[in-house]
Amino acid sequence: MTSGNKFLILILSAVLLLLQYKLWFGEGSLSDIHRLHHKLAIQKAKNARQKDSNAALAAEVVALRKGTSAVEEMARSRLGMIQQGDTFYQYVYGPSAQKGKDQLKNDKQDKKDHP
């Protein structure tokens, strides 16, 4: 083998190593592509959740625009409003019920402090 051939083999080997380095460690490497695929899957899942949420909100808007029953239902569930003629029940806890709640809270705190 002549020195020219050895030099050519050395140059080609260096180019091969450079290309291999870029394949494994550079931008667009296999690990970089794997990371990007993972990020893409996460983003697609977020987009699907947002799409479902948007569809539910759009259906709610349509229901609210259609009639008063949806507005009434929302006022009852979210705001606690009652209609004329409805019977309203309110539960009031007396001092003994409050004492029981306080004792329960103290027992839970004792368990946290002394496992």
PDB file of C-alpha atoms in Angstrom:
ATOM      1  CA  MET A   1       0.000   0.000   0.000  1.00  0.00           C
ATOM      2  CA  THR A   2       1.299   3.354  -0.941  1.00  0.00           C
ATOM      3  CA  SER A   3       1.274   6.388   1.268  1.00  0.00           C
ATOM      4  CA  GLY A   4      -1.385   7.992  -0.975  1.00  0.00           C
ATOM      5  CA  ASN A   5      -3.740   5.060  -0.374  1.00  0.00           C
ATOM      6  CA  LYS A   6      -3.102   5.193   3.372  1.00  0.00           C
ATOM      7  CA  PHE A   7      -3.850   8.925   3.382  1.00  0.00           C
ATOM      8  CA  LEU A   8      -7.087   8.342   1.424  1.00  0.00           C
ATOM      9  CA  ILE A   9      -8.177   5.597   3.847  1.00  0.00           C
ATOM     10  CA  LEU A  10      -7.407   7.919   6.771  1.00  0.00           C
ATOM     11  CA  ILE A  11      -9.473  10.759   5.237  1.00  0.00           C
ATOM     12  CA  LEU A  12     -12.391   8.438   4.448  1.00  0.00           C
ATOM     13  CA  SER A  13     -12.281   6.998   7.981  1.00  0.00           C
ATOM     14  CA  ALA A  14     -12.373  10.515   9.445  1.00  0.00           C
ATOM     15  CA  VAL A  15     -15.376  11.420   7.264  1.00  0.00           C
ATOM     16  CA  LEU A  16     -17.120   8.200   8.320  1.00  0.00           C
ATOM     17  CA  LEU A  17     -16.494   8.959  11.999  1.00  0.00           C
ATOM     18  CA  LEU A  18     -17.756  12.502  11.550  1.00  0.00           C
ATOM     19  CA  LEU A  19     -20.963  11.254   9.916  1.00  0.00           C
ATOM     20  CA  GLN A  20     -21.436   8.641  12.633  1.00  0.00           C
ATOM     21  CA  TYR A  21     -20.983  11.276  15.328  1.00  0.00           C
ATOM     22  CA  LYS A  22     -23.674  13.431  13.737  1.00  0.00           C
ATOM     23  CA  LEU A  23     -25.980  10.403  13.451  1.00  0.00           C
ATOM     24  CA  TRP A  24     -25.672   9.500  17.138  1.00  0.00           C
ATOM     25  CA  PHE A  25     -25.055  12.820  18.914  1.00  0.00           C
ATOM     26  CA  GLY A  26     -25.753  15.780  16.611  1.00  0.00           C
ATOM     27  CA  GLU A  27     -28.919  17.658  15.749  1.00  0.00           C
ATOM     28  CA  GLY A  28     -31.408  15.242  14.227  1.00  0.00           C
ATOM     29  CA  SER A  29     -29.724  12.298  15.908  1.00  0.00           C
ATOM     30  CA  LEU A  30     -31.629   9.168  16.823  1.00  0.00           C
ATOM     31  CA  SER A  31     -31.981  10.237  20.469  1.00  0.00           C
ATOM     32  CA  ASP A  32     -33.151  13.686  19.352  1.00  0.00           C
ATOM     33  CA  ILE A  33     -35.783  12.117  17.085  1.00  0.00           C
ATOM     34  CA  HIS A  34     -36.941   9.841  19.930  1.00  0.00           C
ATOM     35  CA  ARG A  35     -37.266  12.854  22.265  1.00  0.00           C
ATOM     36  CA  LEU A  36     -39.251  14.780  19.656  1.00  0.00           C
ATOM     37  CA  HIS A  37     -41.597  11.831  19.070  1.00  0.00           C
ATOM     38  CA  HIS A  38     -42.226  11.682  22.822  1.00  0.00           C
ATOM     39  CA  LYS A  39     -42.976  15.424  22.967  1.00  0.00           C
ATOM     40  CA  LEU A  40     -45.281  15.056  19.978  1.00  0.00           C
ATOM     41  CA  ALA A  41     -47.242  12.252  21.665  1.00  0.00           C
ATOM     42  CA  ILE A  42     -47.646  14.371  24.810  1.00  0.00           C
ATOM     43  CA  GLN A  43     -48.830  17.356  22.771  1.00  0.00           C
ATOM     44  CA  LYS A  44     -51.309  15.211  20.830  1.00  0.00           C
ATOM     45  CA  ALA A  45     -52.783  13.970  24.113  1.00  0.00           C
ATOM     46  CA  LYS A  46     -53.100  17.555  25.378  1.00  0.00           C
ATOM     47  CA  ASN A  47     -54.739  18.592  22.114  1.00  0.00           C
ATOM     48  CA  ALA A  48     -57.252  15.722  22.356  1.00  0.00           C
ATOM     49  CA  ARG A  49     -58.197  16.763  25.917  1.00  0.00           C
ATOM     50  CA  GLN A  50     -58.597  20.368  24.800  1.00  0.00           C
ATOM     51  CA  LYS A  51     -60.695  19.282  21.828  1.00  0.00           C
ATOM     52  CA  ASP A  52     -63.033  17.353  24.146  1.00  0.00           C
ATOM     53  CA  SER A  53     -63.239  20.315  26.496  1.00  0.00           C
ATOM     54  CA  ASN A  54     -63.981  22.675  23.621  1.00  0.00           C
ATOM     55  CA  ALA A  55     -66.712  20.354  22.323  1.00  0.00           C
ATOM     56  CA  ALA A  56     -68.347  20.243  25.777  1.00  0.00           C
ATOM     57  CA  LEU A  57     -68.218  24.022  26.053  1.00  0.00           C
ATOM     58  CA  ALA A  58     -69.658  24.427  22.556  1.00  0.00           C
ATOM     59  CA  ALA A  59     -72.528  22.072  23.444  1.00  0.00           C
ATOM     60  CA  GLU A  60     -73.144  24.073  26.615  1.00  0.00           C
ATOM     61  CA  VAL A  61     -73.244  27.328  24.632  1.00  0.00           C
ATOM     62  CA  VAL A  62     -75.752  25.824  22.180  1.00  0.00           C
ATOM     63  CA  ALA A  63     -77.914  24.610  25.076  1.00  0.00           C
ATOM     64  CA  LEU A  64     -77.801  28.025  26.720  1.00  0.00           C
ATOM     65  CA  ARG A  65     -78.793  29.758  23.484  1.00  0.00           C
ATOM     66  CA  LYS A  66     -81.637  27.319  22.778  1.00  0.00           C
ATOM     67  CA  GLY A  67     -83.808  27.809  25.811  1.00  0.00           C
ATOM     68  CA  THR A  68     -84.199  28.703  29.431  1.00  0.00           C
ATOM     69  CA  SER A  69     -84.037  25.174  30.843  1.00  0.00           C
ATOM     70  CA  ALA A  70     -80.243  25.042  30.530  1.00  0.00           C
ATOM     71  CA  VAL A  71     -79.905  28.487  32.118  1.00  0.00           C
ATOM     72  CA  GLU A  72     -82.205  27.421  34.953  1.00  0.00           C
ATOM     73  CA  GLU A  73     -80.265  24.201  35.492  1.00  0.00           C
ATOM     74  CA  MET A  74     -76.968  26.089  35.598  1.00  0.00           C
ATOM     75  CA  ALA A  75     -78.371  28.655  38.037  1.00  0.00           C
ATOM     76  CA  ARG A  76     -79.588  25.870  40.311  1.00  0.00           C
ATOM     77  CA  SER A  77     -76.414  23.781  40.262  1.00  0.00           C
ATOM     78  CA  ARG A  78     -73.733  26.462  40.235  1.00  0.00           C
ATOM     79  CA  LEU A  79     -75.372  29.351  42.049  1.00  0.00           C
ATOM     80  CA  GLY A  80     -77.732  27.489  44.379  1.00  0.00           C
ATOM     81  CA  MET A  81     -80.765  29.391  43.155  1.00  0.00           C
ATOM     82  CA  ILE A  82     -84.283  28.098  43.775  1.00  0.00           C
ATOM     83  CA  GLN A  83     -87.488  28.662  41.882  1.00  0.00           C
ATOM     84  CA  GLN A  84     -90.680  30.041  43.344  1.00  0.00           C
ATOM     85  CA  GLY A  85     -92.681  27.183  44.817  1.00  0.00           C
ATOM     86  CA  ASP A  86     -89.594  25.022  45.518  1.00  0.00           C
ATOM     87  CA  THR A  87     -88.976  23.754  49.025  1.00  0.00           C
ATOM     88  CA  PHE A  88     -85.582  24.713  50.348  1.00  0.00           C
ATOM     89  CA  TYR A  89     -83.868  22.577  52.999  1.00  0.00           C
ATOM     90  CA  GLN A  90     -80.847  23.847  54.868  1.00  0.00           C
ATOM     91  CA  TYR A  91     -78.890  21.642  57.213  1.00  0.00           C
ATOM     92  CA  VAL A  92     -77.533  23.465  60.229  1.00  0.00           C
ATOM     93  CA  TYR A  93     -75.085  21.683  62.457  1.00  0.00           C
ATOM     94  CA  GLY A  94     -75.531  22.341  66.137  1.00  0.00           C
ATOM     95  CA  PRO A  95     -72.748  22.777  68.732  1.00  0.00           C
ATOM     96  CA  SER A  96     -72.531  19.021  69.404  1.00  0.00           C
ATOM     97  CA  ALA A  97     -72.017  18.285  65.702  1.00  0.00           C
ATOM     98  CA  GLN A  98     -69.316  20.962  65.518  1.00  0.00           C
ATOM     99  CA  LYS A  99     -67.624  19.508  68.594  1.00  0.00           C
ATOM    100  CA  GLY A 100     -67.562  16.104  66.889  1.00  0.00           C
ATOM    101  CA  LYS A 101     -65.999  17.609  63.773  1.00  0.00           C
ATOM    102  CA  ASP A 102     -63.344  19.358  65.872  1.00  0.00           C
ATOM    103  CA  GLN A 103     -62.557  16.111  67.704  1.00  0.00           C
ATOM    104  CA  LEU A 104     -62.230  14.269  64.388  1.00  0.00           C
ATOM    105  CA  LYS A 105     -59.865  16.948  63.092  1.00  0.00           C
ATOM    106  CA  ASN A 106     -57.759  16.724  66.288  1.00  0.00           C
ATOM    107  CA  ASP A 107     -57.585  12.933  66.000  1.00  0.00           C
ATOM    108  CA  LYS A 108     -56.325  13.206  62.406  1.00  0.00           C
ATOM    109  CA  GLN A 109     -53.719  15.780  63.467  1.00  0.00           C
ATOM    110  CA  ASP A 110     -52.536  13.516  66.300  1.00  0.00           C
ATOM    111  CA  LYS A 111     -52.078  10.654  63.833  1.00  0.00           C
ATOM    112  CA  LYS A 112     -49.963  12.898  61.607  1.00  0.00           C
ATOM    113  CA  ASP A 113     -47.839  14.085  64.524  1.00  0.00           C
ATOM    114  CA  HIS A 114     -47.376  10.618  66.076  1.00  0.00           C
ATOM    115  CA  PRO A 115     -47.300   7.918  63.397  1.00  0.00           C
TER     116      PRO A 115
END
